[in-house]
C-alpha positions as semicolon CSV with decimal commas, in nm:
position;residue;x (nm);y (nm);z (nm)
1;X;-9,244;3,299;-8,251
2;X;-8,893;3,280;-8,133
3;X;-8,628;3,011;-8,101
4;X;-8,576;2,842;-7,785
5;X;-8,350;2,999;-7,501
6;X;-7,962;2,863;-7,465
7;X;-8,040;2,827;-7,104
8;X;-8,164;2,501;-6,906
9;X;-8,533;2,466;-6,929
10;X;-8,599;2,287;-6,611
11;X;-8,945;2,225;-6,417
12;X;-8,799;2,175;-6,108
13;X;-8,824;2,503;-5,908
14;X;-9,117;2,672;-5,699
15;X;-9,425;2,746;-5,914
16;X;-9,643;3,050;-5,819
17;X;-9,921;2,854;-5,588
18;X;-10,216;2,825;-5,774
19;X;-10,067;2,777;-6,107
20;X;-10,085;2,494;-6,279
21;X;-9,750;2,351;-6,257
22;X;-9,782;2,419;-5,874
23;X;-10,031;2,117;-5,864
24;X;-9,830;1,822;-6,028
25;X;-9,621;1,594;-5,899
26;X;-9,216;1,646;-5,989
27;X;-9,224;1,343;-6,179
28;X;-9,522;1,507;-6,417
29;X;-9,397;1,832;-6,468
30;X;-9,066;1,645;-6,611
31;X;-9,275;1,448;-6,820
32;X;-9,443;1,791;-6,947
33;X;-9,152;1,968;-6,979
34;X;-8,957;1,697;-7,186
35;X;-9,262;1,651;-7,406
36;X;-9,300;2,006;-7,474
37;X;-9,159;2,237;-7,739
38;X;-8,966;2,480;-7,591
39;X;-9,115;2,856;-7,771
40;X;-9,030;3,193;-7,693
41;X;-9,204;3,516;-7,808
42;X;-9,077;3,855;-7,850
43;X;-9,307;4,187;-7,646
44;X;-9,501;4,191;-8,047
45;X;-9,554;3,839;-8,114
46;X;-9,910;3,697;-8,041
47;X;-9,888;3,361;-7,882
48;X;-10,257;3,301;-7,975
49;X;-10,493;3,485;-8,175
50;X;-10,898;3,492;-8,183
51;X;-11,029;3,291;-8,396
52;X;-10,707;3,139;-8,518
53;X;-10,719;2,738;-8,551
54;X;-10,637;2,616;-8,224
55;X;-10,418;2,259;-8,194
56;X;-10,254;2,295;-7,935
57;X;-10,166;2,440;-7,531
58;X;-9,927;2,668;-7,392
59;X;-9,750;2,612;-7,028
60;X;-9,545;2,950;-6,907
61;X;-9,228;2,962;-6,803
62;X;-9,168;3,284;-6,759
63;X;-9,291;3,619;-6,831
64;X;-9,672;3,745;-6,809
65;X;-9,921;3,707;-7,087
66;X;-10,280;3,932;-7,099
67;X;-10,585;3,782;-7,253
68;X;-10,813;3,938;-7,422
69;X;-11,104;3,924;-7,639
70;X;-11,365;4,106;-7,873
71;X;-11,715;4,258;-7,835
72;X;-11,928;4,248;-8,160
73;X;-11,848;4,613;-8,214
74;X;-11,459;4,527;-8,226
75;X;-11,376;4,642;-7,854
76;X;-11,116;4,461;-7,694
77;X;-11,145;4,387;-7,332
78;X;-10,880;4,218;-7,083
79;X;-11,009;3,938;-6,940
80;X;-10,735;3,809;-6,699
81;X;-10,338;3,837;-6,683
82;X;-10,172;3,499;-6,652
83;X;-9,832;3,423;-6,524
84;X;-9,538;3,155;-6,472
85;X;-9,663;2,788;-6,409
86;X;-9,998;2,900;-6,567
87;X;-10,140;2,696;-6,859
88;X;-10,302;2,871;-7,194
89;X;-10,507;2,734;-7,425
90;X;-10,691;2,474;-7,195
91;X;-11,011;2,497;-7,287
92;X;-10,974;2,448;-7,653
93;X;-10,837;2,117;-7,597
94;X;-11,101;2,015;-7,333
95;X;-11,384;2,118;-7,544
96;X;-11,235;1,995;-7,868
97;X;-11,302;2,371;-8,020
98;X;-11,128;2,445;-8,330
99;X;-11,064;2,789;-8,294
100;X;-10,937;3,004;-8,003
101;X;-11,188;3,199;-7,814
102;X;-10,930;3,470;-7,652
103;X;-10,628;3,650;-7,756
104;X;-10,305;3,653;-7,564
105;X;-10,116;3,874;-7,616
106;X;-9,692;3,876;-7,413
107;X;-9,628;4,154;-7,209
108;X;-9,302;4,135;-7,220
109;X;-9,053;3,868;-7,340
110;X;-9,282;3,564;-7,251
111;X;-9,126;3,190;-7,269
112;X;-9,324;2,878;-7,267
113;X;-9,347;2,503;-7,294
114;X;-9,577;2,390;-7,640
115;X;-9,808;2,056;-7,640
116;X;-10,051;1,978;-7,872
117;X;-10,359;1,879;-7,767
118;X;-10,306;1,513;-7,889
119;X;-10,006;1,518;-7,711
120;X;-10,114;1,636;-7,419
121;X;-10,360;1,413;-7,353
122;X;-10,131;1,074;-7,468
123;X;-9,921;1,204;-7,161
124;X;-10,196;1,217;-6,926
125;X;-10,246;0,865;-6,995
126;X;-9,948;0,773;-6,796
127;X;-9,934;1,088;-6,561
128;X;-10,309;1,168;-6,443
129;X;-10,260;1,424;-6,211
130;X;-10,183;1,602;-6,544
131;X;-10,565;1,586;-6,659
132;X;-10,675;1,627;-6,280
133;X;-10,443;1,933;-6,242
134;X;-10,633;2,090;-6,554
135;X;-10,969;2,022;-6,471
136;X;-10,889;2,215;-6,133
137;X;-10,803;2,483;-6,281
138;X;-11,022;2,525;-6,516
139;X;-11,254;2,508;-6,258
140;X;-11,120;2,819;-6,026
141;X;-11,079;3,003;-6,339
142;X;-11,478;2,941;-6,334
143;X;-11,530;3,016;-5,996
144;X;-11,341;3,319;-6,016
145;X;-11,552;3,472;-6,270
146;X;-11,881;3,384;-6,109
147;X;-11,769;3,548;-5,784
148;X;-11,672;3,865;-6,013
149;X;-11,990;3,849;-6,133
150;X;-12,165;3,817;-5,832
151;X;-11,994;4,130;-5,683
152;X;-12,006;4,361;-5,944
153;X;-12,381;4,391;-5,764
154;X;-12,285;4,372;-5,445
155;X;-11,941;4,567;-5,375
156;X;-11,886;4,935;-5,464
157;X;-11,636;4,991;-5,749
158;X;-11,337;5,104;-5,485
159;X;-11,408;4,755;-5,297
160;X;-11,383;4,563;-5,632
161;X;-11,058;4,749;-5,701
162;X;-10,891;4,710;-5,402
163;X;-10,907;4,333;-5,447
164;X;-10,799;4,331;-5,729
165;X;-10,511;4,521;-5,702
166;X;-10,447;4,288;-5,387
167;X;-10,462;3,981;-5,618
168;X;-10,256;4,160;-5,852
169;X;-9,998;4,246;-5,587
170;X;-9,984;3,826;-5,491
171;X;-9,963;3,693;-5,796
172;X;-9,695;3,984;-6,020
173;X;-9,569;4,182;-5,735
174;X;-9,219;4,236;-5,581
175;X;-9,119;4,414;-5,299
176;X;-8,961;4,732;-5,369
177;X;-8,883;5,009;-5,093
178;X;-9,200;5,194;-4,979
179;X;-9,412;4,907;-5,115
180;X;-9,517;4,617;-5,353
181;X;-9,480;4,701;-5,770
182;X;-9,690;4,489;-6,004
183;X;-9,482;4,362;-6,283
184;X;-9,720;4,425;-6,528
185;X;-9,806;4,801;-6,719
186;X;-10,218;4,797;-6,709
187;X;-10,386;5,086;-6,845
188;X;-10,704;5,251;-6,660
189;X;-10,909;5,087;-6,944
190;X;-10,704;4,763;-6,866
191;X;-10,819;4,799;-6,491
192;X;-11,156;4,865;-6,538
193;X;-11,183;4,560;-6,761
194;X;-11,034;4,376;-6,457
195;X;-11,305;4,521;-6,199
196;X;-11,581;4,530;-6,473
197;X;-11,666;4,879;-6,372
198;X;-11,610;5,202;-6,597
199;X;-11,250;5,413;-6,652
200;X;-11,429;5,698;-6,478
201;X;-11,490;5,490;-6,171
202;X;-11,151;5,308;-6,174
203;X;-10,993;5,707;-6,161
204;X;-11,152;5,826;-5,933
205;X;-11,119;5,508;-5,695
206;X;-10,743;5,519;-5,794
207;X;-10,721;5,915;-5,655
208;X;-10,886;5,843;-5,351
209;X;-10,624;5,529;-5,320
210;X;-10,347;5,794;-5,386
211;X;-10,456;6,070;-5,125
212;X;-10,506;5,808;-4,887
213;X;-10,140;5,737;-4,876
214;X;-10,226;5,356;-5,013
215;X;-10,143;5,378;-5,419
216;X;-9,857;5,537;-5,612
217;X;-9,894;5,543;-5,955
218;X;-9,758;5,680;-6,317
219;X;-9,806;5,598;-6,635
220;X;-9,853;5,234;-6,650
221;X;-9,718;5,173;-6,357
222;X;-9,851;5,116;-5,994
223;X;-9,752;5,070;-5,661
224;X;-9,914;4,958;-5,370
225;X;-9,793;5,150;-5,029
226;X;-10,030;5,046;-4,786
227;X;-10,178;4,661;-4,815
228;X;-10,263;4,674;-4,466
229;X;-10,514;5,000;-4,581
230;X;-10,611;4,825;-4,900
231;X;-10,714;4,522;-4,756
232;X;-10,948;4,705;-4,481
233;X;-11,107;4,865;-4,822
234;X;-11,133;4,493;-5,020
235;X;-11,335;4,387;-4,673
236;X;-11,607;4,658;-4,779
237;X;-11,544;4,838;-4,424
C-alpha cells in the first residue's frame, strides 16, 4: 500500500450519482474524509484479498477497482467494477464477518479514504445519513444482482451485453471523438463474467456489435459508437 498523495484530499466535489459519497450530506462526507486514512495503491497492490482478516472499509477517491472472487475449483470470476465515491468493504463491517469474501484488485493507480469498521460506525453516531447511505447501497448492490439473475433467463446474451456495456459507458466512460471509451481494460472472460453468459457468446455478440457500426474494439479496449443502436438492442427489440 502506498503513501498518501501531496495533493488536497477534499470531499467536496461532484460524486458519480449513485455512489456512495453522492448520497451524504457535505457536512458527512467531511466528517468521513477527516476521519479516514488517506491510502494509495500502486496497478499490483491488492487493496483486499479473499479470505484475508477484514477490519476495516475502503471509500474511493479515485481510480477504478475490479472485484473478484473464487469458485471451489480456483476460477476467478469478476463480479462488479467499482469506481470514485464508491465504498469497499461494506459488508464485512455490516455483518461483523472476519474475513473478506471478494478480492479487489486496482486497475490502475487507485486512491482511497481508510476507516475501520469501529470507526466507522462511532462516526455514524453523530452523522446518520452515513449508516443510512450504506444500507442503500448495499441494498441496490442487491437488487442489481437479483435483476441479473432474473434476466440471464429471460434476455438473449446480446440484450444482456448491450446493457451492460451501456452501464459501463455511464458509470467509466468519456467522450472521445466517434464515441464513448470505457476507462477500464476488461477482457472477453472479464465481460462474460459481467453478463454471466459464456466467452463464446460474449464474441460473437461483440462481432455482430462491430459490423453493426455500434462497437469498436482492440485489445482491452472498447468503444461504444452508436448508444442510440445499443440501447434499441438493451430494450430486447
Amino acid at each position: 500500500m502506498g503513501e498518501a498523495e501531496a495533493v488536497p484530499w477534499t470531499a467536496d466535489r461532484t460524486w458519480p450519482a449513485g455512489s456512495y459519497l453522492s448520497q451524504l450530506s457535505g457536512e458527512s462526507r467531511r466528517a468521513l474524509v477527516d476521519a479516514g486514512a488517506q491510502v494509495s495503491y500502486g496497478p499490483d497492490e491488492l487493496l483486499f484479498r479473499e479470505g484475508d482478516p477484514a477490519s476495516y472499509l475502503l471509500v474511493i477517491r479515485t481510480g477504478l477497482a475490479k472485484v473478484t472472487a473464487s469458485s471451489e475449483s480456483g476460477q476467478e470470476t469478476l463480479l462488479a467494477i467499482r469506481c470514485p465515491g464508491d465504498v469497499i468493504g461494506e459488508l464485512s463491517a455490516l455483518e461483523k464477518t472476519p474475513l473478506r469474501s471478494a478480492t479487489v484488485a486496482p486497475a490502475g493507480q487507485v486512491t482511497a479514504w481508510r476507516l475501520s469498521h469501529r470507526a466507522f460506525f462511532r462516526l455514524a453516531e453523530d452523522h446518520p445519513d452515513l449508516g443510512a447511505a450504506l444500507f442503500r447501497v448495499v441494498t441496490a448492490k442487491l437488487r442489481s444482482a437479483t435483476v441479473a439473475r432474473v434476466e440471464v433467463h429471460t434476455y438473449s446474451v446480446r440484450v444482456r451485453l448491450a446493457r451492460v456495456l451501456l452501464s459501463l459507458a455511464d458509470s467509466l466512460g468519456h467522450p472521445q471523438e466517434g464515441g464513448t471509451v470505457l476507462d477500464v481494460a476488461l477482457s472477453q472472460a472479464e465481460l462474460a463474467a459481467l453478463v454471466s453468459a459464456s466467452p463464446v457468446s460474449v464474441a460473437r455478440a461483440l462481432r455482430e456489435f462491430r459490423r453493426a457500426g455500434m462497437l469498436e474494439s482492440g485489445y482491452r479496449q472498447l468503444k461504444l459508437r452508436d448508444r442510440a443502436a445499443l440501447t434499441e438492442v438493451a430494450q430486447g427489440t
